[in-house]
Every structure is written in structure tokens, then in C-alpha cells.
Amino acid sequence: MPTVDDVRRQFAEPPPDGRPMMRWWWFGPAVDQRELRRQLEAMAAAGLGGVEVAFVYPMSSVDAPFGSDKFLQDVGFAARTARELGLRFDLTLGSGWSFGGGHIGPALAARRLTWDRREIGGEAYDVPVVAGWPGDEVVAAFVGAGSAGLPTSYDEVAVSNGMIRVPAGNGPREVLIATSRLTGQNVKRAAAGAEGPVLDHYSRAAAEEHIRSVAEPLLAAATPELVGSVFCDSLEVYQADWTPSIFEEFARRRGYELRPRLWELRTESQVRIDFYRTLSELYEDNFVTVFQRWAAAHDVPFRIQSYGEPPATMSSYRHADLFEGEGWGWTRLPETRWASSAASIYGRSVVSAEAWTWVHSPSFRATPLDLKGEAHEHFLSGVNQLIGHGWPYSPSGEPGLGWIFYAAGALDDRNPWWPVAPDLFGYLHRLSWLLQQGTPVRPVKVYVPAADAYATGSLNLYRTVRRLIGTDIPRTIRESGLDFDLIDDDAIGVIDPAGVSLVVVPPSATVPADTRRWLDAVVAAGGVVVDDVAELPDQLPERLPDDVGVVHRRLDDGDVYFVANTGNQMRTFSCDAGVVELWDTATGATRVSSGSVTLHPYQAVVLVPVGDGEERLVADVPLRTVEGSWQVDPARLAATGSASYEVELELPAVDDRIVLDFGDGAPAERDSYLPEHSYQALISSPVGVAAEVWVNGTRCGTLWAPPYRIDITDAARAGSNSLLIVVYSTATSALAADQHLPELVESVTARFGRRFDLQDVDHAADFEDSGRIEPPAIVLRQLGKRGS
């Protein structure tokens, strides 16, 4: 484990580990190798660490369909070029989502259980099994006494020789017929040549067929030695609650026969709990484990977003190598918490997140501050590797803005603010690397009520658990400054109860006997188990200021704390640790301080308790406001995406540092059209979206997040100075004016069918940057020292 000195020494310029990556959307697939190289070079120049290649719907004609020889050659070329440029190259093992395609026939496709209910009289019936949709199979039939939904139990009746044979009975009765049916779901957003059914995620044969037909050729084309990981996106196999082997698997795993009690799946019964638990295990054994072992045979890690449908448990992650989440919200329970908890419990030092999936829509609306603010939310949820969503492949010279993905954002070099991208990604790299050092300190555990989630009959275990746990538990813990892991009935097998200080059990949770014994052991060892949310604050420290979140990492000889202000107001808090080192997350510089810490909107700092040291005092003395013309033509800014201001700046001869201070910006209102899961930083910037500052021809740095301050000392001189400020906007004006994009979408839809709808493009014209910036103030920064 590294020491504090090790981490401090590398913090300003960390090793490559942890650089943000980008999901690289290949549309069609229709790519050109010269353009592939150009885009990879642009990513490397911006400070990105690599790509995760994803193959999706066409945006043009396609001459190299998915799986074709030319397509595989392009994959290999991209992998080799990425290695040449020092970039990581990850592969998605399929096109669109979820896994499937034309190689998946009815025997291997996702299936669901459907019920047909009929009221009958007391006479005997021999009812022919009527052929329904192709692939339908009656798996069981039942009869119960009563009508209008009154039966409290059912008896199985024979299904033989194409007949359902219902014996005679007394009075009105009800017949239930259970049929296994193909879900009919096809791969979403598929590339040309990748269309077809989604595979059965409970079937080992289906997983092996996908590996043989898709994964193996892809990995071979890229060359395993060049691949950082192979990847499976989030599970979106809707309604798939059946597989042909379920009766045999259920009996083997649960110890009793399912068929005669299948009707109990319609009730909140133990059978339903056991059934969905069996589906979770089949997903783990026949999908995750199969892909992991195949990847391991090639010495390649298998990375997965293991949540959604099928009902993946939090501990299902343990069967993969690399764990990934998505979704932001540090005081809530996003999918990132599902993944980071599993990583913490099962000993994975790196946990990634699909970041910026829905950031400040539409495409090109996201600003560097939006990306920074959402990234902080992921960091506070336990993530330490960002994989941006994403970089749309678009040919150079395409009319208008070119090709974009249907969802926000478009995070590539077509953004006018791209000159500040190296500073943005360098900042995120520094923090990602820091948060990979040591181990997380999460003294609170929150129990996942899986049995109650299974009892609801929902296939999406994560979403059901999130609802059952509620919002108060995670928010109360996080606002106290502490952190937590989710734990489930599998995780307790690897957690020492003597090392757990506090467990929160959601109210009325059903707790299996083995887990109850583990909780009793926690109490016996001196820990506390809380099952009344109202009592939880009594077990926690006093809450921090609003919007302030903390991540605590333990190193070999000390602790580091990442502290972020997630809101648009300035926040101040006291350092209970006494004397601390403050590590500047923007520059990597460090200084000793004591007392309180002030964070500007969306600002973060790293705190390291040091016990004693020589404190460095900072006093800012305003000198005067810089006079000049700070307004440009908005139409010019919209057309070019940038505007320049140049003034003469008179400076005195001083020994102090000289800082230009543009302020913090003003709080802004959230765009009303955005859904809740779309992130937006609520600040109206004083320098447009971003700015570069030059003094006497020397680039002093960039401004794109509060506090909008920049030190110009090293470039300045006493007397007259040339000050140049280049302000950048977004490309939303260009998106709103783009006449080619609607025509392109219409043409590919006519040719390939409707595979996507562009998100919120009708709101691209809502934003217009005036081009005005706030006149900066000249500030003399006086640095003094005081012994502690």
C-alpha cells in the first residue's frame, strides 16, 4: 500500500493509471482508417487514456457490415494505433445491447413465462394446446376451486399428446396455463449486420454461441495482447424470466420441484423468492462466469455493468474481473454505488463508471463544468475510473456538425471549448489516480433486502432494492461525512462481523437465518445494528454543510480525504483533524492549513491530516478592476464558437503574486426540459463556457470552473502588459442551425429502419451565449507563514 509521501510526490503529475477514457461510437459500422488515426491522436493529445469501442446503428451507407472481414481489419488497425499512441483499447463484445444477433436462433433466445387464465365449470375438459407464436411451449397447467380469482391453491393437471386434460370437479373452477414464449426482443441500436434476437442470459449454450460467433472474432481481430478489457454493457433483457432448463436447475439448487408449485409465482410466496434467486444464479453461472473464463483464457479482463434485467445481485459482480456502474447522485443509490460496493467488498481496487450518459442534453450542450460536476458525483459514489459516454465517430469534412450519438453528450474535438480539454481531463486524471490509492474507508454497511425484492416479482433487482432502501438512509449517512457499502446475503460470507461498526437494515426487511446470525455476531463484537431510520442520526457525526461530500481513503501511514462541494453556493467547514495539508486538485500544489476550509461552487480539495507543520497563510488584496471592452457580437461567437478580448494592462512592481479574479459566476436555474437523471451544473459563468488567458504572449492557463481566478505572475511585468482572453462557447448554435442532420437521420431511417431518435435537439436553440464576460479584478495574493 502506498504511503502519504508516495502519493504526495506523484499527485501533481500522476502516472497514466486513471486517465479518463471514452466510449467510441462506431456508426454503421462505417469507418476510415485515416480518420480512426486522426481521432485517436486527438484523444491522446487531449489527455484521454483510451477508448471503449462500441458498434451501433448506421449513420450512412455501410460497405463493411458488422463481422465482415473489412470491419475486423478496421478493429485491428484501431487497436494497433491505440497501442502506438499509448492508449488503452477496450472492446464491447457485440453491437448495440444487450448481447445477441442473427446467430441466436429460437433455442438460444431470451424467453418469458406467460399465463392464460380461464374460468370453467365442474365438468371434465380435454383442451387442445393451440399453436400460438412460433416458439411457444406450454410448460404446465393448473386447476383451482372457485372463480373470479378466488382460488387459494391449484393442482397441476396433465399436459400430454397436445392436450390439457382437466378432470371433473365440483362447481366453478379456474384453469391457469403457463406458456414459455420468446420475448421477441431484438438487439437495440444494432449495427448493420448485427441485427437479431437478444440471447438467453440464463443459458450457457447461448453465451458460448455468442462467444464463438461474435466475441472470438472481435478479440482475435484486435489481438488479445492489445486489449485492456472486454466489456458488457448494462443488462436490458426485458421480461426474460424463463429458460428451458429452469425445472432441473431449480430442483438442483433449491431442493424441491418447481413444476407442481409454479402457480405460486403469481403470489408473493417463498417459491417466487426461490425462483428469482435461481434466475440470479443462472445469470451468474451461465453468463458472467462463462464470459469471464473465456476472457481469462486470453489473459484479458472481463468488465461488466452487472445490474438491470436479468436480476443481477450486487454480489453477482464477483464473477467478473472489473466492475462498472453508471448514474450519478452521491446522496442516493445510483448504479455506481451497486458497483463500488461490490468492488470494495470483493477487493477490486479500480471501479469504473459510464459517465456523462445524459449530461446536459442535447449533444454539444455539455460544458467542462458540467463534466467536472458530474465526475465529482461519481467520485463521491466510490468510482475511480471514468469512461465517458462518449466520442461519436464522425468523418472529417461531413456537412454540418457531422454524426452524433442519439443521447448526450458529444465529447470530442468538435466542441469549441476543446482547447481547455487537456486541463479538464488532466484534473479528472489526477483525482481518479488519487482515489485508486490505498483502500476505501466505509464504516457503515447498508443491508440489501434481496428476499423482499425477489418477492415483488421484479426482474430488475437493483431498482427494486433502491426503492426498498429508500432515500433517507443513504442521504443521512453521506450528509454526516461518512460513507457506506451495500451488503447482501452473499457478501456477508467474506466480511468479518468483528470489523463492522454499524449496519443499517431497512425497515421490515426479510432477513434469512444465516444473515441474522451474522448481524448478531456484529452486535456481539461491539457493533450496532439499526433497523429504525429515525434512530440512524444518533449513530452518526453531525452533518456537514449542505452539498459537501467526502471520500476517505486509507494509505499505509495515513489518510487522505477528497472533499467536494456539489452545489452552486460557497460552503465553509471546519477541519476536525486540526492541521492538514490542502492539496489543490486543479494544480497539484500543496500547503499546510488549520481551521476552516472554504470551497467555491463545484470546487474540490484533498485534505491530509498531518498533526503539525508550518501553516501558509493566503491573503488576497483587491487592487482594481481591469478596464476595457468586454462585449462582442453574439452572432460572431455563435458562428465561430470563440471570441477574443485584448486590452493593455498596467501592473505595479510588487513581490506578491498577481491574480485575475473574474468571480464565481451566478447561480442559474436548471433547464426545465431536462429529465432528473440528466446532469447540469447550475452556474452562469462569468467567462462564457471556458476561456484561455494570455499575458504578453504567454499562455497563463484556462478558466472553466469556479473560482474563475488565474495567476498571471510569471508572465507579467511592471508597467504595460498585453492581456488576451479567448472565450469559448458550445456548439449548440451550430447544432440548432444544422440543416444536414435532420436529412441524414431521415435518410438512414428510411434505409435501415428506425433505430434511434435524437435527444432534445429541438432545445439546441434555447441557449445563446452573449459573449459578454465579467471585467476581471486584479488581486495581489500575499503568501505568509505562521508556525503551528
PDB file of N, CA, C and O in Angstrom, residues 667-713:
ATOM      1  N   PRO A 667     -25.534  31.857  -9.546  1.00  0.00           N
ATOM      2  CA  PRO A 667     -26.381  30.655  -9.581  1.00  0.00           C
ATOM      3  C   PRO A 667     -27.376  30.730 -10.725  1.00  0.00           C
ATOM      4  O   PRO A 667     -27.895  31.797 -11.062  1.00  0.00           O
ATOM      5  N   ALA A 668     -27.618  29.576 -11.355  1.00  0.00           N
ATOM      6  CA  ALA A 668     -28.510  29.519 -12.511  1.00  0.00           C
ATOM      7  C   ALA A 668     -29.630  28.520 -12.242  1.00  0.00           C
ATOM      8  O   ALA A 668     -29.527  27.659 -11.357  1.00  0.00           O
ATOM      9  N   GLU A 669     -30.692  28.627 -13.013  1.00  0.00           N
ATOM     10  CA  GLU A 669     -31.816  27.703 -12.913  1.00  0.00           C
ATOM     11  C   GLU A 669     -31.586  26.507 -13.834  1.00  0.00           C
ATOM     12  O   GLU A 669     -30.985  26.630 -14.898  1.00  0.00           O
ATOM     13  N   ARG A 670     -32.087  25.363 -13.416  1.00  0.00           N
ATOM     14  CA  ARG A 670     -31.974  24.154 -14.221  1.00  0.00           C
ATOM     15  C   ARG A 670     -32.865  24.258 -15.446  1.00  0.00           C
ATOM     16  O   ARG A 670     -33.994  24.762 -15.369  1.00  0.00           O
ATOM     17  N   ASP A 671     -32.359  23.791 -16.592  1.00  0.00           N
ATOM     18  CA  ASP A 671     -33.177  23.779 -17.809  1.00  0.00           C
ATOM     19  C   ASP A 671     -34.398  22.897 -17.585  1.00  0.00           C
ATOM     20  O   ASP A 671     -34.281  21.726 -17.196  1.00  0.00           O
ATOM     21  N   SER A 672     -35.564  23.445 -17.830  1.00  0.00           N
ATOM     22  CA  SER A 672     -36.811  22.778 -17.441  1.00  0.00           C
ATOM     23  C   SER A 672     -37.074  21.491 -18.212  1.00  0.00           C
ATOM     24  O   SER A 672     -37.792  20.613 -17.726  1.00  0.00           O
ATOM     25  N   TYR A 673     -36.507  21.344 -19.402  1.00  0.00           N
ATOM     26  CA  TYR A 673     -36.805  20.170 -20.211  1.00  0.00           C
ATOM     27  C   TYR A 673     -35.979  18.949 -19.826  1.00  0.00           C
ATOM     28  O   TYR A 673     -36.247  17.842 -20.291  1.00  0.00           O
ATOM     29  N   LEU A 674     -34.966  19.136 -18.993  1.00  0.00           N
ATOM     30  CA  LEU A 674     -34.069  18.025 -18.681  1.00  0.00           C
ATOM     31  C   LEU A 674     -34.736  17.027 -17.750  1.00  0.00           C
ATOM     32  O   LEU A 674     -35.365  17.418 -16.758  1.00  0.00           O
ATOM     33  N   PRO A 675     -34.584  15.725 -18.000  1.00  0.00           N
ATOM     34  CA  PRO A 675     -35.069  14.731 -17.041  1.00  0.00           C
ATOM     35  C   PRO A 675     -34.197  14.729 -15.796  1.00  0.00           C
ATOM     36  O   PRO A 675     -33.083  15.274 -15.790  1.00  0.00           O
ATOM     37  N   GLU A 676     -34.681  14.101 -14.729  1.00  0.00           N
ATOM     38  CA  GLU A 676     -33.983  14.133 -13.447  1.00  0.00           C
ATOM     39  C   GLU A 676     -32.575  13.568 -13.544  1.00  0.00           C
ATOM     40  O   GLU A 676     -31.659  14.038 -12.876  1.00  0.00           O
ATOM     41  N   HIS A 677     -32.389  12.525 -14.382  1.00  0.00           N
ATOM     42  CA  HIS A 677     -31.090  11.869 -14.439  1.00  0.00           C
ATOM     43  C   HIS A 677     -30.092  12.594 -15.341  1.00  0.00           C
ATOM     44  O   HIS A 677     -28.967  12.128 -15.519  1.00  0.00           O
ATOM     45  N   SER A 678     -30.473  13.725 -15.928  1.00  0.00           N
ATOM     46  CA  SER A 678     -29.554  14.499 -16.761  1.00  0.00           C
ATOM     47  C   SER A 678     -28.854  15.526 -15.887  1.00  0.00           C
ATOM     48  O   SER A 678     -29.497  16.314 -15.192  1.00  0.00           O
ATOM     49  N   TYR A 679     -27.523  15.520 -15.907  1.00  0.00           N
ATOM     50  CA  TYR A 679     -26.761  16.404 -15.023  1.00  0.00           C
ATOM     51  C   TYR A 679     -26.569  17.775 -15.662  1.00  0.00           C
ATOM     52  O   TYR A 679     -26.288  17.889 -16.853  1.00  0.00           O
ATOM     53  N   GLN A 680     -26.667  18.819 -14.826  1.00  0.00           N
ATOM     54  CA  GLN A 680     -26.368  20.182 -15.261  1.00  0.00           C
ATOM     55  C   GLN A 680     -25.789  20.946 -14.080  1.00  0.00           C
ATOM     56  O   GLN A 680     -26.366  20.952 -12.983  1.00  0.00           O
ATOM     57  N   ALA A 681     -24.624  21.564 -14.252  1.00  0.00           N
ATOM     58  CA  ALA A 681     -24.052  22.439 -13.227  1.00  0.00           C
ATOM     59  C   ALA A 681     -24.792  23.767 -13.276  1.00  0.00           C
ATOM     60  O   ALA A 681     -24.929  24.372 -14.340  1.00  0.00           O
ATOM     61  N   LEU A 682     -25.257  24.220 -12.119  1.00  0.00           N
ATOM     62  CA  LEU A 682     -26.157  25.381 -12.071  1.00  0.00           C
ATOM     63  C   LEU A 682     -25.384  26.661 -11.760  1.00  0.00           C
ATOM     64  O   LEU A 682     -25.550  27.295 -10.724  1.00  0.00           O
ATOM     65  N   ILE A 683     -24.505  27.038 -12.682  1.00  0.00           N
ATOM     66  CA  ILE A 683     -23.729  28.272 -12.581  1.00  0.00           C
ATOM     67  C   ILE A 683     -23.763  28.986 -13.932  1.00  0.00           C
ATOM     68  O   ILE A 683     -23.591  28.360 -14.980  1.00  0.00           O
ATOM     69  N   SER A 684     -23.996  30.275 -13.880  1.00  0.00           N
ATOM     70  CA  SER A 684     -23.844  31.116 -15.068  1.00  0.00           C
ATOM     71  C   SER A 684     -22.427  31.669 -15.037  1.00  0.00           C
ATOM     72  O   SER A 684     -22.083  32.487 -14.182  1.00  0.00           O
ATOM     73  N   SER A 685     -21.600  31.207 -15.950  1.00  0.00           N
ATOM     74  CA  SER A 685     -20.171  31.512 -15.903  1.00  0.00           C
ATOM     75  C   SER A 685     -19.897  32.971 -16.249  1.00  0.00           C
ATOM     76  O   SER A 685     -20.553  33.540 -17.132  1.00  0.00           O
ATOM     77  N   PRO A 686     -18.886  33.590 -15.619  1.00  0.00           N
ATOM     78  CA  PRO A 686     -18.507  34.965 -15.983  1.00  0.00           C
ATOM     79  C   PRO A 686     -17.590  35.036 -17.195  1.00  0.00           C
ATOM     80  O   PRO A 686     -17.238  36.131 -17.637  1.00  0.00           O
ATOM     81  N   VAL A 687     -17.184  33.885 -17.739  1.00  0.00           N
ATOM     82  CA  VAL A 687     -16.264  33.885 -18.886  1.00  0.00           C
ATOM     83  C   VAL A 687     -16.769  32.956 -19.984  1.00  0.00           C
ATOM     84  O   VAL A 687     -15.999  32.249 -20.625  1.00  0.00           O
ATOM     85  N   GLY A 688     -18.071  32.985 -20.240  1.00  0.00           N
ATOM     86  CA  GLY A 688     -18.603  32.052 -21.227  1.00  0.00           C
ATOM     87  C   GLY A 688     -18.462  30.629 -20.723  1.00  0.00           C
ATOM     88  O   GLY A 688     -18.438  30.365 -19.523  1.00  0.00           O
ATOM     89  N   VAL A 689     -18.346  29.685 -21.634  1.00  0.00           N
ATOM     90  CA  VAL A 689     -18.184  28.289 -21.240  1.00  0.00           C
ATOM     91  C   VAL A 689     -16.787  28.036 -20.689  1.00  0.00           C
ATOM     92  O   VAL A 689     -16.598  27.323 -19.699  1.00  0.00           O
ATOM     93  N   ALA A 690     -15.794  28.617 -21.319  1.00  0.00           N
ATOM     94  CA  ALA A 690     -14.398  28.436 -20.912  1.00  0.00           C
ATOM     95  C   ALA A 690     -13.581  29.552 -21.531  1.00  0.00           C
ATOM     96  O   ALA A 690     -14.016  30.219 -22.471  1.00  0.00           O
ATOM     97  N   ALA A 691     -12.370  29.738 -20.998  1.00  0.00           N
ATOM     98  CA  ALA A 691     -11.518  30.804 -21.527  1.00  0.00           C
ATOM     99  C   ALA A 691     -10.059  30.439 -21.359  1.00  0.00           C
ATOM    100  O   ALA A 691      -9.682  29.714 -20.434  1.00  0.00           O
ATOM    101  N   GLU A 692      -9.241  30.947 -22.273  1.00  0.00           N
ATOM    102  CA  GLU A 692      -7.790  30.911 -22.157  1.00  0.00           C
ATOM    103  C   GLU A 692      -7.300  32.326 -21.881  1.00  0.00           C
ATOM    104  O   GLU A 692      -7.803  33.289 -22.466  1.00  0.00           O
ATOM    105  N   VAL A 693      -6.312  32.426 -21.009  1.00  0.00           N
ATOM    106  CA  VAL A 693      -5.769  33.731 -20.653  1.00  0.00           C
ATOM    107  C   VAL A 693      -4.299  33.784 -21.069  1.00  0.00           C
ATOM    108  O   VAL A 693      -3.502  32.900 -20.709  1.00  0.00           O
ATOM    109  N   TRP A 694      -3.953  34.834 -21.825  1.00  0.00           N
ATOM    110  CA  TRP A 694      -2.582  35.046 -22.303  1.00  0.00           C
ATOM    111  C   TRP A 694      -2.115  36.416 -21.826  1.00  0.00           C
ATOM    112  O   TRP A 694      -2.842  37.400 -21.907  1.00  0.00           O
ATOM    113  N   VAL A 695      -0.894  36.473 -21.341  1.00  0.00           N
ATOM    114  CA  VAL A 695      -0.278  37.746 -20.948  1.00  0.00           C
ATOM    115  C   VAL A 695       1.078  37.849 -21.636  1.00  0.00           C
ATOM    116  O   VAL A 695       1.918  36.943 -21.508  1.00  0.00           O
ATOM    117  N   ASN A 696       1.215  38.899 -22.395  1.00  0.00           N
ATOM    118  CA  ASN A 696       2.470  39.143 -23.126  1.00  0.00           C
ATOM    119  C   ASN A 696       2.874  37.945 -23.984  1.00  0.00           C
ATOM    120  O   ASN A 696       4.051  37.584 -24.087  1.00  0.00           O
ATOM    121  N   GLY A 697       1.858  37.323 -24.606  1.00  0.00           N
ATOM    122  CA  GLY A 697       2.112  36.197 -25.495  1.00  0.00           C
ATOM    123  C   GLY A 697       2.337  34.873 -24.800  1.00  0.00           C
ATOM    124  O   GLY A 697       2.570  33.851 -25.470  1.00  0.00           O
ATOM    125  N   THR A 698       2.258  34.828 -23.471  1.00  0.00           N
ATOM    126  CA  THR A 698       2.437  33.595 -22.707  1.00  0.00           C
ATOM    127  C   THR A 698       1.083  33.095 -22.214  1.00  0.00           C
ATOM    128  O   THR A 698       0.309  33.861 -21.621  1.00  0.00           O
ATOM    129  N   ARG A 699       0.826  31.834 -22.492  1.00  0.00           N
ATOM    130  CA  ARG A 699      -0.439  31.241 -22.036  1.00  0.00           C
ATOM    131  C   ARG A 699      -0.354  30.965 -20.533  1.00  0.00           C
ATOM    132  O   ARG A 699       0.464  30.174 -20.071  1.00  0.00           O
ATOM    133  N   CYS A 700      -1.209  31.639 -19.767  1.00  0.00           N
ATOM    134  CA  CYS A 700      -1.175  31.514 -18.304  1.00  0.00           C
ATOM    135  C   CYS A 700      -2.065  30.397 -17.798  1.00  0.00           C
ATOM    136  O   CYS A 700      -1.910  29.955 -16.652  1.00  0.00           O
ATOM    137  N   GLY A 701      -3.017  29.961 -18.607  1.00  0.00           N
ATOM    138  CA  GLY A 701      -3.895  28.874 -18.174  1.00  0.00           C
ATOM    139  C   GLY A 701      -5.300  29.061 -18.688  1.00  0.00           C
ATOM    140  O   GLY A 701      -5.563  29.905 -19.557  1.00  0.00           O
ATOM    141  N   THR A 702      -6.217  28.258 -18.145  1.00  0.00           N
ATOM    142  CA  THR A 702      -7.595  28.249 -18.621  1.00  0.00           C
ATOM    143  C   THR A 702      -8.554  28.417 -17.451  1.00  0.00           C
ATOM    144  O   THR A 702      -8.232  28.123 -16.297  1.00  0.00           O
ATOM    145  N   LEU A 703      -9.751  28.889 -17.777  1.00  0.00           N
ATOM    146  CA  LEU A 703     -10.822  29.080 -16.798  1.00  0.00           C
ATOM    147  C   LEU A 703     -12.058  28.355 -17.290  1.00  0.00           C
ATOM    148  O   LEU A 703     -12.522  28.594 -18.408  1.00  0.00           O
ATOM    149  N   TRP A 704     -12.596  27.455 -16.479  1.00  0.00           N
ATOM    150  CA  TRP A 704     -13.805  26.740 -16.891  1.00  0.00           C
ATOM    151  C   TRP A 704     -14.633  26.256 -15.705  1.00  0.00           C
ATOM    152  O   TRP A 704     -15.644  25.581 -15.883  1.00  0.00           O
ATOM    153  N   ALA A 705     -14.224  26.626 -14.478  1.00  0.00           N
ATOM    154  CA  ALA A 705     -14.963  26.241 -13.283  1.00  0.00           C
ATOM    155  C   ALA A 705     -14.653  27.237 -12.177  1.00  0.00           C
ATOM    156  O   ALA A 705     -13.562  27.807 -12.137  1.00  0.00           O
ATOM    157  N   PRO A 706     -15.597  27.458 -11.256  1.00  0.00           N
ATOM    158  CA  PRO A 706     -15.305  28.326 -10.120  1.00  0.00           C
ATOM    159  C   PRO A 706     -14.195  27.739  -9.255  1.00  0.00           C
ATOM    160  O   PRO A 706     -14.085  26.517  -9.162  1.00  0.00           O
ATOM    161  N   PRO A 707     -13.393  28.602  -8.609  1.00  0.00           N
ATOM    162  CA  PRO A 707     -13.361  30.060  -8.750  1.00  0.00           C
ATOM    163  C   PRO A 707     -12.642  30.457 -10.038  1.00  0.00           C
ATOM    164  O   PRO A 707     -11.602  29.890 -10.368  1.00  0.00           O
ATOM    165  N   TYR A 708     -13.227  31.404 -10.733  1.00  0.00           N
ATOM    166  CA  TYR A 708     -12.663  31.827 -12.017  1.00  0.00           C
ATOM    167  C   TYR A 708     -11.511  32.801 -11.748  1.00  0.00           C
ATOM    168  O   TYR A 708     -11.625  34.019 -11.921  1.00  0.00           O
ATOM    169  N   ARG A 709     -10.407  32.248 -11.292  1.00  0.00           N
ATOM    170  CA  ARG A 709      -9.222  33.032 -10.946  1.00  0.00           C
ATOM    171  C   ARG A 709      -8.012  32.423 -11.645  1.00  0.00           C
ATOM    172  O   ARG A 709      -7.933  31.200 -11.793  1.00  0.00           O
ATOM    173  N   ILE A 710      -7.072  33.285 -12.025  1.00  0.00           N
ATOM    174  CA  ILE A 710      -5.886  32.769 -12.702  1.00  0.00           C
ATOM    175  C   ILE A 710      -4.676  33.596 -12.304  1.00  0.00           C
ATOM    176  O   ILE A 710      -4.726  34.832 -12.257  1.00  0.00           O
ATOM    177  N   ASP A 711      -3.596  32.916 -11.972  1.00  0.00           N
ATOM    178  CA  ASP A 711      -2.340  33.553 -11.573  1.00  0.00           C
ATOM    179  C   ASP A 711      -1.542  33.889 -12.835  1.00  0.00           C
ATOM    180  O   ASP A 711      -1.214  33.019 -13.629  1.00  0.00           O
ATOM    181  N   ILE A 712      -1.245  35.180 -13.004  1.00  0.00           N
ATOM    182  CA  ILE A 712      -0.521  35.627 -14.206  1.00  0.00           C
ATOM    183  C   ILE A 712       0.887  36.112 -13.869  1.00  0.00           C
ATOM    184  O   ILE A 712       1.571  36.687 -14.719  1.00  0.00           O
ATOM    185  N   THR A 713       1.341  35.855 -12.637  1.00  0.00           N
ATOM    186  CA  THR A 713       2.600  36.440 -12.146  1.00  0.00           C
ATOM    187  C   THR A 713       3.779  36.147 -13.059  1.00  0.00           C
ATOM    188  O   THR A 713       4.567  37.047 -13.392  1.00  0.00           O
TER     189      THR A 713
END
